[in-house]
Tab-separated table of C-alpha atoms in Angstrom:
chain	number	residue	atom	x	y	z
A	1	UNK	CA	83.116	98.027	43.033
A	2	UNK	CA	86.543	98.918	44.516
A	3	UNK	CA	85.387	102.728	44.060
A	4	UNK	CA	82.147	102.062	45.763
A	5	UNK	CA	84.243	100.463	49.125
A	6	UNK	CA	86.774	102.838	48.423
A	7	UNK	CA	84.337	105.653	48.405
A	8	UNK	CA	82.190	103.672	51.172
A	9	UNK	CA	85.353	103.728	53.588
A	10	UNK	CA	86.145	107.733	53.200
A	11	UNK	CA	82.638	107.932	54.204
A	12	UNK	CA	82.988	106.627	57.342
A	13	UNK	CA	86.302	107.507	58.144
A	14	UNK	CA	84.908	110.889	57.584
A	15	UNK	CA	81.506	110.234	59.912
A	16	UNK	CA	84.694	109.023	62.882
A	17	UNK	CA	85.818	112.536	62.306
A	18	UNK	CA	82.490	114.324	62.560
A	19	UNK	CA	82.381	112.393	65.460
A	20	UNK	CA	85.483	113.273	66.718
A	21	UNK	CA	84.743	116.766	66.670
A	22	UNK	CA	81.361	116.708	68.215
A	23	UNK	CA	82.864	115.650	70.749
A	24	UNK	CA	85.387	117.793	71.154
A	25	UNK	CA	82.678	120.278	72.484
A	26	UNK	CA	83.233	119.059	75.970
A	27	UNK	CA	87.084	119.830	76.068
A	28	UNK	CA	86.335	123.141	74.602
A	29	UNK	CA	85.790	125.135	77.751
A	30	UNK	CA	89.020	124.031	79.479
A	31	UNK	CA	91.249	122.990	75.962
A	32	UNK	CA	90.052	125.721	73.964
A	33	UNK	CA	88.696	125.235	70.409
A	34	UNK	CA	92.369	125.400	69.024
A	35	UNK	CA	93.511	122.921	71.666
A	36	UNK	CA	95.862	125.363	72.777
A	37	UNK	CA	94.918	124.799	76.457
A	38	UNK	CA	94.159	127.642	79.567
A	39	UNK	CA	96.282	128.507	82.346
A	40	UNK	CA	93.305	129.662	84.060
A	41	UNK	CA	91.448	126.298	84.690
A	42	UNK	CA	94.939	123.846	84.311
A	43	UNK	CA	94.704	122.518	80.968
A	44	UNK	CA	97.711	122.007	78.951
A	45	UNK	CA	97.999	122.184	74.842
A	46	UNK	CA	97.156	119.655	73.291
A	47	UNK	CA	96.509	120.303	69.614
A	48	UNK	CA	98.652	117.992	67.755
A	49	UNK	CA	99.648	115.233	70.123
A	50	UNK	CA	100.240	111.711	69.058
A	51	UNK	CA	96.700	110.300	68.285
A	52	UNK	CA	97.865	107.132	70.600
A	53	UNK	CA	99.223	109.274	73.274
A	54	UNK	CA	95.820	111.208	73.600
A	55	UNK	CA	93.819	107.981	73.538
A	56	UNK	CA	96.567	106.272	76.001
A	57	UNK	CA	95.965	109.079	78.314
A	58	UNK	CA	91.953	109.368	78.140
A	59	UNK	CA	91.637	106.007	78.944
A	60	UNK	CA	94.462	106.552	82.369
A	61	UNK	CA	91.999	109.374	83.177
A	62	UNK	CA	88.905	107.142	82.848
A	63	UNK	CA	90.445	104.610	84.501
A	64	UNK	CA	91.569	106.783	87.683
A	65	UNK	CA	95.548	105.603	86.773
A	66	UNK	CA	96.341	109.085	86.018
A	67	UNK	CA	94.376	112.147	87.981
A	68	UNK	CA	93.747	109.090	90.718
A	69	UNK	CA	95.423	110.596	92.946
A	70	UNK	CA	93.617	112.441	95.952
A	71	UNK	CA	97.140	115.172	95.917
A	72	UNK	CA	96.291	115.376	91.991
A	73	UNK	CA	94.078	117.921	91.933
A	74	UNK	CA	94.713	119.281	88.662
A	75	UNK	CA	94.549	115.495	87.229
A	76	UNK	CA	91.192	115.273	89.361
A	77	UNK	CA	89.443	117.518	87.248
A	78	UNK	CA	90.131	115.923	84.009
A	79	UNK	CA	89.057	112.617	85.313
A	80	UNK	CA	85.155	113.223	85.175
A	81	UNK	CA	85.520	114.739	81.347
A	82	UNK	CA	86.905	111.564	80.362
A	83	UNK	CA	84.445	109.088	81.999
A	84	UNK	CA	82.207	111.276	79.239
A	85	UNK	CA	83.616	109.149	76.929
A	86	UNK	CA	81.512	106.268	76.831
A	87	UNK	CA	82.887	103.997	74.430
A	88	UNK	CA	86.800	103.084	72.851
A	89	UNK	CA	85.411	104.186	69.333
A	90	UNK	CA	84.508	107.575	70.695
A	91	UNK	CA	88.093	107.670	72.453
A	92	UNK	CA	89.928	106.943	69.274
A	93	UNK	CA	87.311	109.649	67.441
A	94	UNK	CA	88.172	112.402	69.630
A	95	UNK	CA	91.931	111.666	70.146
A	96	UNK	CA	92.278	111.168	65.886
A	97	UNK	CA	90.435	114.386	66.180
A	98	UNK	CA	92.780	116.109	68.881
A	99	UNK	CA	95.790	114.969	66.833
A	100	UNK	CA	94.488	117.012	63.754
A	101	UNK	CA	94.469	120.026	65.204
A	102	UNK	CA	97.494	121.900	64.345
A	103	UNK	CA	99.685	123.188	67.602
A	104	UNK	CA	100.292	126.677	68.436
A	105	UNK	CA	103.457	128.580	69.640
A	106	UNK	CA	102.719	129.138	73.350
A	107	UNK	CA	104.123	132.075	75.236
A	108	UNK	CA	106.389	131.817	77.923
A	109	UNK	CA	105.464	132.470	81.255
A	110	UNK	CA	108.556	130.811	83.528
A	111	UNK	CA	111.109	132.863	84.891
A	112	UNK	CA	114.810	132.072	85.953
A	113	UNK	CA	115.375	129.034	83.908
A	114	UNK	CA	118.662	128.578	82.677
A	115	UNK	CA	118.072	127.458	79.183
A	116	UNK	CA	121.870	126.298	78.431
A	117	UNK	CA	122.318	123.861	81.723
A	118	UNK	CA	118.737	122.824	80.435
A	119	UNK	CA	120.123	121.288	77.339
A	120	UNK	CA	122.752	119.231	79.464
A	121	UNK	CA	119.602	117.767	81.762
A	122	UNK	CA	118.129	117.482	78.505
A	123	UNK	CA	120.216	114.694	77.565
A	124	UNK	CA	118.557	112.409	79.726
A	125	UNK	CA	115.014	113.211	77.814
A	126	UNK	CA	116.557	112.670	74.531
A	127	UNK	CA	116.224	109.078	74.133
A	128	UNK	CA	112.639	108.982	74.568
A	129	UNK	CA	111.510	112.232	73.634
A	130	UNK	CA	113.716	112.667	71.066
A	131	UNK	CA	116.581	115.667	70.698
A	132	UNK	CA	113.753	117.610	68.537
A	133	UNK	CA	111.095	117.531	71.530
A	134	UNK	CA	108.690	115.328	69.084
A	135	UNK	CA	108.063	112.257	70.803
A	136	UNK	CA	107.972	108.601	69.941
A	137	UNK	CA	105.182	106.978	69.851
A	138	UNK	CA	107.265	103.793	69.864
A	139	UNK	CA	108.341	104.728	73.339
A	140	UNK	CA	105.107	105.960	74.455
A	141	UNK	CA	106.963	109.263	74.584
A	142	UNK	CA	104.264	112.166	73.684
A	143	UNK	CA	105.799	115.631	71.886
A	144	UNK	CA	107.129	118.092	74.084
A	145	UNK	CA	106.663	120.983	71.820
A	146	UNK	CA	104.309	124.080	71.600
A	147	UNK	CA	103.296	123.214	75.213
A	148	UNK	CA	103.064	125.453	77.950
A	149	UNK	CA	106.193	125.649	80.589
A	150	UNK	CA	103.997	125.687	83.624
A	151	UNK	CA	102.578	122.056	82.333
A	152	UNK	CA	105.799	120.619	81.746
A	153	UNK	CA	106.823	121.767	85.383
A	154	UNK	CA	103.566	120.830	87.127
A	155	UNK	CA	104.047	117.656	85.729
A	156	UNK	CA	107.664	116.924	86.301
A	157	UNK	CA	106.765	117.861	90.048
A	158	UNK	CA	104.152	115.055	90.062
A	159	UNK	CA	106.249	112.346	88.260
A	160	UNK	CA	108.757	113.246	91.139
A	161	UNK	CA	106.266	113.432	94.088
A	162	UNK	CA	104.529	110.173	92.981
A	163	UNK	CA	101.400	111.993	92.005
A	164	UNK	CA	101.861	110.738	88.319
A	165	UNK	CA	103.234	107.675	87.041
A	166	UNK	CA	102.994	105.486	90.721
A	167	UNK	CA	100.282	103.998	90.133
A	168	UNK	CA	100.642	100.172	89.290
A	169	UNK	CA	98.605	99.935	86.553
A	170	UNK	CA	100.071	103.777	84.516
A	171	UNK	CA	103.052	101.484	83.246
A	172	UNK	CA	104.228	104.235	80.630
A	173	UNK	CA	103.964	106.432	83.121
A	174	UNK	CA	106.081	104.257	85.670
A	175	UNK	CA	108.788	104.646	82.884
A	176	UNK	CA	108.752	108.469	83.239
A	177	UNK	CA	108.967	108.353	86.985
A	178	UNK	CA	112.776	107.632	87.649
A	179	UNK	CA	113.857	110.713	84.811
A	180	UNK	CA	111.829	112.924	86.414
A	181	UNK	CA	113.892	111.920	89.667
A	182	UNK	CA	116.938	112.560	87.934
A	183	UNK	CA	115.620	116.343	88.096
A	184	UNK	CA	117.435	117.024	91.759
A	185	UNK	CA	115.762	120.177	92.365
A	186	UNK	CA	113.247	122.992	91.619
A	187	UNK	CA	116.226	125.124	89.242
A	188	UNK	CA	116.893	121.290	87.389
A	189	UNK	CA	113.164	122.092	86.547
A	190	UNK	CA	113.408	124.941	85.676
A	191	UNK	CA	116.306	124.927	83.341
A	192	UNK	CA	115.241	121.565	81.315
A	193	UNK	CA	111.654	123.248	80.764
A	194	UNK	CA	113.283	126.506	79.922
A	195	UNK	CA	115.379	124.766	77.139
A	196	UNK	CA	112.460	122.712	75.787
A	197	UNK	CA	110.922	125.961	75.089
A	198	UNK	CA	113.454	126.612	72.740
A	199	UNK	CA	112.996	123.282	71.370
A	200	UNK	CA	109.562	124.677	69.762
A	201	UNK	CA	110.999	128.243	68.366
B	1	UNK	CA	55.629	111.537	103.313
B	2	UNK	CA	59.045	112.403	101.826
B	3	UNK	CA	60.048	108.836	103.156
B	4	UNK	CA	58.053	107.005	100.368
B	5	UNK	CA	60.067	109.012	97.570
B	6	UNK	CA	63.523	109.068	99.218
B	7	UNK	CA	64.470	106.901	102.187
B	8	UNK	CA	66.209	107.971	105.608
B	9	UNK	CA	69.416	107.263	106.215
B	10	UNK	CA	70.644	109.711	109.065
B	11	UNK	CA	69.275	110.551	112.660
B	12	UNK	CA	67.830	114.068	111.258
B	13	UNK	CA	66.295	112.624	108.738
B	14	UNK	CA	63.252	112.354	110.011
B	15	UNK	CA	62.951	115.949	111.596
B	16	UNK	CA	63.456	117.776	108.242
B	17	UNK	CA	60.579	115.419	106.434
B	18	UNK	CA	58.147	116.674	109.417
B	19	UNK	CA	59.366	119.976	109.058
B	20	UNK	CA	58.330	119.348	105.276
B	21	UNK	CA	55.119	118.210	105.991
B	22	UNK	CA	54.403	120.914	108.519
B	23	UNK	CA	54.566	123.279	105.665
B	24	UNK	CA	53.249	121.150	102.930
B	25	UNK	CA	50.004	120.469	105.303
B	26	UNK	CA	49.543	124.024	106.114
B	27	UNK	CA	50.228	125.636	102.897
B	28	UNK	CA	48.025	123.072	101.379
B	29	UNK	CA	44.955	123.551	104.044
B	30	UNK	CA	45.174	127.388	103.578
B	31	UNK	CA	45.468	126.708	99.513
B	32	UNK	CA	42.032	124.336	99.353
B	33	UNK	CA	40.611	126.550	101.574
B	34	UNK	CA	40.698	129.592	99.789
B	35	UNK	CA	40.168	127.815	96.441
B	36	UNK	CA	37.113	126.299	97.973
B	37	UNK	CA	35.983	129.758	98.409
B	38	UNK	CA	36.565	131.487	95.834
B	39	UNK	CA	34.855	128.694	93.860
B	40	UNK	CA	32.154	129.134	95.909
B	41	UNK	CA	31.859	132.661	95.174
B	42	UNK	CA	32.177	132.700	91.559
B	43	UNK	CA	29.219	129.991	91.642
B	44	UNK	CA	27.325	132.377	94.315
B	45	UNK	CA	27.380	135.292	92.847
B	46	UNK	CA	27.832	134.329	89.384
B	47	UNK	CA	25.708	137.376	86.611
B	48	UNK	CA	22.321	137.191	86.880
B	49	UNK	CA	19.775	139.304	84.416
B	50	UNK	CA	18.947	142.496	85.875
B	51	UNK	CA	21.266	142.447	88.819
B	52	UNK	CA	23.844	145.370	88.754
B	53	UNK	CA	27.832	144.417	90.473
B	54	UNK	CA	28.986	145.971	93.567
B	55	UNK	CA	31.783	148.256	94.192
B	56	UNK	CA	32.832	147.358	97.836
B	57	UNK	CA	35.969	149.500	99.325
B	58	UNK	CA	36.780	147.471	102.105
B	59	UNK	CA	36.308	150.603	104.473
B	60	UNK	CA	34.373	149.335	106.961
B	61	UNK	CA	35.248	146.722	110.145
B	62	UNK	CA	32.806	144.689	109.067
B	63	UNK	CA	34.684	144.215	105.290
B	64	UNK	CA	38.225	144.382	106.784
B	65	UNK	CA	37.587	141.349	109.155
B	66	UNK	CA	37.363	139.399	105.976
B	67	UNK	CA	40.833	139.799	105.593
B	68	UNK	CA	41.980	140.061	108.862
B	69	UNK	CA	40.727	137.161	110.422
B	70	UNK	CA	42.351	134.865	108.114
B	71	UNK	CA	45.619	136.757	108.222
B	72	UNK	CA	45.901	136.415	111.616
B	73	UNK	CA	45.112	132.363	111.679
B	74	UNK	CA	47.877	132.346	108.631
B	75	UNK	CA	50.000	134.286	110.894
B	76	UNK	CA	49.631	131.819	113.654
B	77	UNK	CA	50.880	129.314	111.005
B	78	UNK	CA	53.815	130.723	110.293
B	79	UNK	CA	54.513	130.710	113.835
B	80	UNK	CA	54.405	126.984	113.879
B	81	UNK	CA	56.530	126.740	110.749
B	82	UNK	CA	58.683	129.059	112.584
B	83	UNK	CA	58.750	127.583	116.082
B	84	UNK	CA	59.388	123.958	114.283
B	85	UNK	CA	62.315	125.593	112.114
B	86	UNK	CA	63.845	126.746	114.816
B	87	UNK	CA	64.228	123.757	116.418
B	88	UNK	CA	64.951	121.650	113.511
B	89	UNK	CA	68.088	124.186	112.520
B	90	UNK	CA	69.341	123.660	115.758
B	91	UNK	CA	69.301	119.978	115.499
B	92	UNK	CA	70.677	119.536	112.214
B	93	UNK	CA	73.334	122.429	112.308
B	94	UNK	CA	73.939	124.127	115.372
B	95	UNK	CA	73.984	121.412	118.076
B	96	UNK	CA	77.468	119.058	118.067
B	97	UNK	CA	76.320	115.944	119.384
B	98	UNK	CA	79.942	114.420	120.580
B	99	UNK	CA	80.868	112.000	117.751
B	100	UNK	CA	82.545	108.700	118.211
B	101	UNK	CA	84.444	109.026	114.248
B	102	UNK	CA	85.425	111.686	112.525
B	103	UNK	CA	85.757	112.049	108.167
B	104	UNK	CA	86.822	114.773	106.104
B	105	UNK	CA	85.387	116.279	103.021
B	106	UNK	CA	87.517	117.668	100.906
B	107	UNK	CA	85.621	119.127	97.685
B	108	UNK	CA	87.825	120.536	94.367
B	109	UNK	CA	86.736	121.286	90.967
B	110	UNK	CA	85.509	118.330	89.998
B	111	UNK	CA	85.730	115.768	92.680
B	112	UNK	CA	85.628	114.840	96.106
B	113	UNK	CA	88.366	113.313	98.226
B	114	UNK	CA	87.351	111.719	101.760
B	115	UNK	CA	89.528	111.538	104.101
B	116	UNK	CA	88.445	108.518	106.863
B	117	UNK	CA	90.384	108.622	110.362
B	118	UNK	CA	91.371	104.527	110.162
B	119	UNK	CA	91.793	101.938	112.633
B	120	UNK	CA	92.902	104.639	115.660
B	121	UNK	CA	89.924	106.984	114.712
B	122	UNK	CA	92.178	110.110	114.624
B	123	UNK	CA	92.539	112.315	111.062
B	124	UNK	CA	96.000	113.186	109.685
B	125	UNK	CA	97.885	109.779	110.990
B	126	UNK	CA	99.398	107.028	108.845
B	127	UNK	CA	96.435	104.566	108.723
B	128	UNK	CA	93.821	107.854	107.124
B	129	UNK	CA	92.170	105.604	104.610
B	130	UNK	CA	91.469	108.401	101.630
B	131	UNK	CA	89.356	107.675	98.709
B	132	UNK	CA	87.940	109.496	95.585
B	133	UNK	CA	84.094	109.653	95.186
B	134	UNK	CA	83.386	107.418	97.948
B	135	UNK	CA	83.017	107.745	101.465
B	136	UNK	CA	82.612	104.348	103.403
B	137	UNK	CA	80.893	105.069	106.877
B	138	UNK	CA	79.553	103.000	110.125
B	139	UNK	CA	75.987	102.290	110.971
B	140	UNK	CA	75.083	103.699	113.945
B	141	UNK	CA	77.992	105.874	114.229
B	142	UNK	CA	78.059	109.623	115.328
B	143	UNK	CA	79.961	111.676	112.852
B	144	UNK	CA	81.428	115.015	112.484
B	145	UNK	CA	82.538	115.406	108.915
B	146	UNK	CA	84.585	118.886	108.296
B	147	UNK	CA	84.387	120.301	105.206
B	148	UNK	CA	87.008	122.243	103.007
B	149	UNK	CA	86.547	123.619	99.121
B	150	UNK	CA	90.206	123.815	97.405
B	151	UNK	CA	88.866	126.435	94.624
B	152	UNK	CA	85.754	127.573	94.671
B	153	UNK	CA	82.160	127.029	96.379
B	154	UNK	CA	80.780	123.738	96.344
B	155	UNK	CA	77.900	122.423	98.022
B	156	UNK	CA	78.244	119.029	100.661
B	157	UNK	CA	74.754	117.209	99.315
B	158	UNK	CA	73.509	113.896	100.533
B	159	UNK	CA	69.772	113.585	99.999
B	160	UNK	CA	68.945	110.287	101.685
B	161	UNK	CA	70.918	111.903	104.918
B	162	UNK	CA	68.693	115.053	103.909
B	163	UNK	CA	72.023	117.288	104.463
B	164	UNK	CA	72.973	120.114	102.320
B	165	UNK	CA	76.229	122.389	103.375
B	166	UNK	CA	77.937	125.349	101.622
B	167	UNK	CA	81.929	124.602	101.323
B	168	UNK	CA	83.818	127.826	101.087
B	169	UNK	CA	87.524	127.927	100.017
B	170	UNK	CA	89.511	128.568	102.943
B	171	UNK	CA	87.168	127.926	105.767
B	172	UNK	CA	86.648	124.365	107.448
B	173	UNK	CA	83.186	124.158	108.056
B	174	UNK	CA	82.287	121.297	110.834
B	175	UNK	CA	79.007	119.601	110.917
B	176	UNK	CA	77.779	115.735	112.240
B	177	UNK	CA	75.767	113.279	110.983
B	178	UNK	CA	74.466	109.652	112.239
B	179	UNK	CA	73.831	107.538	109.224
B	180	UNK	CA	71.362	104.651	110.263
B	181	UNK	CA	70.271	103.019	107.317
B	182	UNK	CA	73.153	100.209	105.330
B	183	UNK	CA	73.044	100.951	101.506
B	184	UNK	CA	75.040	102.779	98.667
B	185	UNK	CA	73.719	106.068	97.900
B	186	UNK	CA	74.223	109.434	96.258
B	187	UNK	CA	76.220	112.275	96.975
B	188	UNK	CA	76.036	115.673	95.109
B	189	UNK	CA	77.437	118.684	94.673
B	190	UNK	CA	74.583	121.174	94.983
B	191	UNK	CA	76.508	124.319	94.192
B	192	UNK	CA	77.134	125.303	90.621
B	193	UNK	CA	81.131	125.141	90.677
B	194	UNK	CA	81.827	125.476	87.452
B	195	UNK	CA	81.650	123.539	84.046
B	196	UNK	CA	82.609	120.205	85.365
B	197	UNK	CA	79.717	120.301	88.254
B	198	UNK	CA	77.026	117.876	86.781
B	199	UNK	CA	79.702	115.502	86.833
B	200	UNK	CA	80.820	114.916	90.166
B	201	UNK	CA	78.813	112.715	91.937
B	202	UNK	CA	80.171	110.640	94.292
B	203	UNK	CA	78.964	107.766	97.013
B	204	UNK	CA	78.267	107.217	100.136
B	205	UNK	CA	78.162	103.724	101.235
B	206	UNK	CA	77.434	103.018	105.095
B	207	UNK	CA	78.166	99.444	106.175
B	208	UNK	CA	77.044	97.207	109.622
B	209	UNK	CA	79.741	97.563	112.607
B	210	UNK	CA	81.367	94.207	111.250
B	211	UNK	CA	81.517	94.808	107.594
B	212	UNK	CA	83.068	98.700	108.932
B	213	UNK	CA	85.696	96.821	110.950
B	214	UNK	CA	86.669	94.342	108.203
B	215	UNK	CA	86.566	97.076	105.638
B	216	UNK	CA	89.589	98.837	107.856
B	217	UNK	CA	91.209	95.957	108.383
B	218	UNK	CA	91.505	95.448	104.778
B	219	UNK	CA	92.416	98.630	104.025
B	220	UNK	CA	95.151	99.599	106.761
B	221	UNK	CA	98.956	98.187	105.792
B	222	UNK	CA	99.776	95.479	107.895
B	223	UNK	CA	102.694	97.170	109.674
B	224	UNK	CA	99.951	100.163	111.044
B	225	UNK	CA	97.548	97.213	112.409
B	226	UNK	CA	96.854	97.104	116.088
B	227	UNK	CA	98.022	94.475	118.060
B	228	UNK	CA	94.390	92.232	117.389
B	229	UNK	CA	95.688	89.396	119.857
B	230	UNK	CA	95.642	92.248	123.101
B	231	UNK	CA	92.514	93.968	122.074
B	232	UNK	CA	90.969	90.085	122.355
B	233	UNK	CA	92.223	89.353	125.921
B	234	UNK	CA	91.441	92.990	126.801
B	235	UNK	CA	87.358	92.792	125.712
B	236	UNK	CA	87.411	89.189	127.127
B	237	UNK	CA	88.807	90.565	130.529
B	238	UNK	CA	85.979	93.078	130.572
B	239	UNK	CA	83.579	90.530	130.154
B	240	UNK	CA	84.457	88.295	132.702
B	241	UNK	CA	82.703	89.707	135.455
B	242	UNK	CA	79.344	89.514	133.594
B	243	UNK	CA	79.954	86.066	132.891
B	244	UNK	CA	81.147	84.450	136.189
């Protein structure tokens, strides 16, 4: 009997992951099949991000608190390819999915970062992110590794311009708002994104 | 006839339907007409024993009339069609009516921002109210909506205003409208504009004069409101000579 359920729940847990996969086809064309992302059309890695961080984050898009923004026009085209999602069981399928796949080193394409004064800016990033770059789910903090540099920038730029993390109901991303601020100017940037690079070598 | 399927909601509305059934009516007259022949002949001159078939080479005036009488009444046709098209092309896209409120269009890769001119009616002030995937508009109201693609072409469809424009990255392309029907309805991108393009559909959703004016009021920050007190005495001031 405890074989049967026991055998009964891999089944299913296994039919979430076919799931999961199927419907992964519509992130294929931007994410790739690896989840390694394209510069070409915006899409950032994200093979191998927390499971809770990707379903946290498809759920912002659906919602328009992330990719809301009319100035967010990168974040505007992800918003449609989550409202694909119809239900929370296929969110959690695809994001358990996305989670499995394994990341990628990414090649650099940033130039003029200073990757030592990055580690001192990095300090701030540390407590959240963690000094490996891996996240904490804890802390809502997603990994910062084997992502491209041109995400991490666009990003930062948005958490500082208000694009990201300003709207009332993107409370984790509220939290990210004021660090990014700490980032005075375009080199800051530069140099904390050119040291998380290293972070993933 | 295209009303019964899909209702009007702009002043042009109506011309493109009759420019629809212009060429629906025709094409279908000259269609019966010619199948009614030709059934006609195949009954007429259907094989009969002992009767041999002709070879006919169309040489003579007499056999070439049969063609060229018709194409010359088809011809007249198109001349109508073309007359009407003409003058509906001119209505809908070259003529700028002057336009009381203006909106802007902006179209990306996969959605569509609109950018609405506020309480003082002028684009790129404070009080723009812009929204995603929905464009609020007045009844009644002439438009001119300019149009602007950040990436690639997209295509400016609303089929209840029966309006279809091209946006091309890095041009602003101006056009007008005058919705007159209150409702919610569709708006589509009618340009394939990459893989995201089936799903970016967005509203349109044109309210009554009052419902317009409480809509901005609700959406314009207090400190940007007009002074509603003055505007009162002013429109009461105008009145007064009508009423005394």
């Amino acid at each position: 009997m405890v074989g049967f359920l026991a055998s009964l729940g891999s089944a299913v847990s296994h039919a979430n992951d076919e799931r999961g996969k199927q419907l992964y086809a519509n992130c294929v064309a931007c994410h790739q099949a690896d989840g390694s992302g394209l510069k070409l059309l915006n899409a950032p890695a994200i093979a191998g991000l927390s499971e809770k961080y990707v379903a946290a984050q498809i759920a912002k898009f659906k919602a328009g608190h992330r990719g809301g923004d009319p100035r967010d026009t990168s974040g505007l085209q992800m918003r449609p390819m989550a409202s694909l999602l119809a239900s929370e069981a296929d969110i959690a399928a695809v994001s358990k999915y996305v989670a499995s796949l394994e990341p990628k080193p990414i090649a650099a394409t940033l130039e003029g970062g200073n990757a030592e004064r990055g580690k001192a800016l990095y300090a701030t990033c540390q407590a959240c992110h963690g000094a490996d770059g891996a996240g904490n789910d804890l802390l809502n903090a997603p990994s910062l590794l084997n992502q491209h540099d041109w995400y991490h920038v666009a990003q930062l730029q948005k958490f500082k311009d208000g694009v990201r993390g300003s709207n009332p109901q993107d409370t984790t991303g509220a939290q990210m708002r004021p660090m990014a601020m700490m980032l005075t100017d375009e080199q800051a940037v530069k140099d904390v994104v050119a040291y998380i690079q290293t972070l993933s070598n | 006839m295209l009303e019964y399927f899909l209702p009007r909601a702009s002043s042009f509305a109506g011309s493109i339907d009759h420019l629809f059934d212009l060429i629906t009516y025709l094409v279908m007259f000259w269609f019966l007409l010619t199948f009614a022949f030709f059934l006609y002949v195949v009954f007429r001159f259907r094989a009969k024993p002992g009767q041999k078939a002709q070879y006919i080479t169309g040489e003579t005036h007499k056999q070439k009339q049969a063609i060229e009488i018709p194409h010359y009444l088809i011809l007249v046709c198109d001349l109508a069609i073309l007359f009407y098209t003409f003058k509906v092309w001119h209505e809908v896209k070259i003529d700028m009516p002057e336009y009381d409120e203006q909106v802007r269009v902006i179209s990306q890769q996969w959605a569509w921002t609109f950018e609405h001119a506020g309480a003082d009616g002028v684009l790129d002030t404070e009080d723009d109210i812009v929204l995603i995937n929905e464009m609020v508009l007045k009844k009644d109201t002439q438009y001119q909506y300019e149009l602007q693609a950040l990436d690639v072409m997209h295509s400016f469809s609303i089929p209840v205003f029966r309006l279809k424009q091209d946006s091309v990255p890095g041009r602003k392309i101006f056009g007008h409208f005058k919705p007159i029907l209150e409702g919610e309805w569709d708006i589509q991108c009618a340009e394939m504009c990459g893989y995201g393009h089936g799903f970016m559909p967005a509203r349109v959703i044109i309210k009554s004069a009052e419902e317009y004016d409480a809509w901005i009021a609700e959406n314009t920050p207090a400190h940007l409101k007009q002074d509603t007190a003055y505007a009162t005495t002013e429109s009461e001031s105008k009145e007064a000579p009508n009423n005394g």
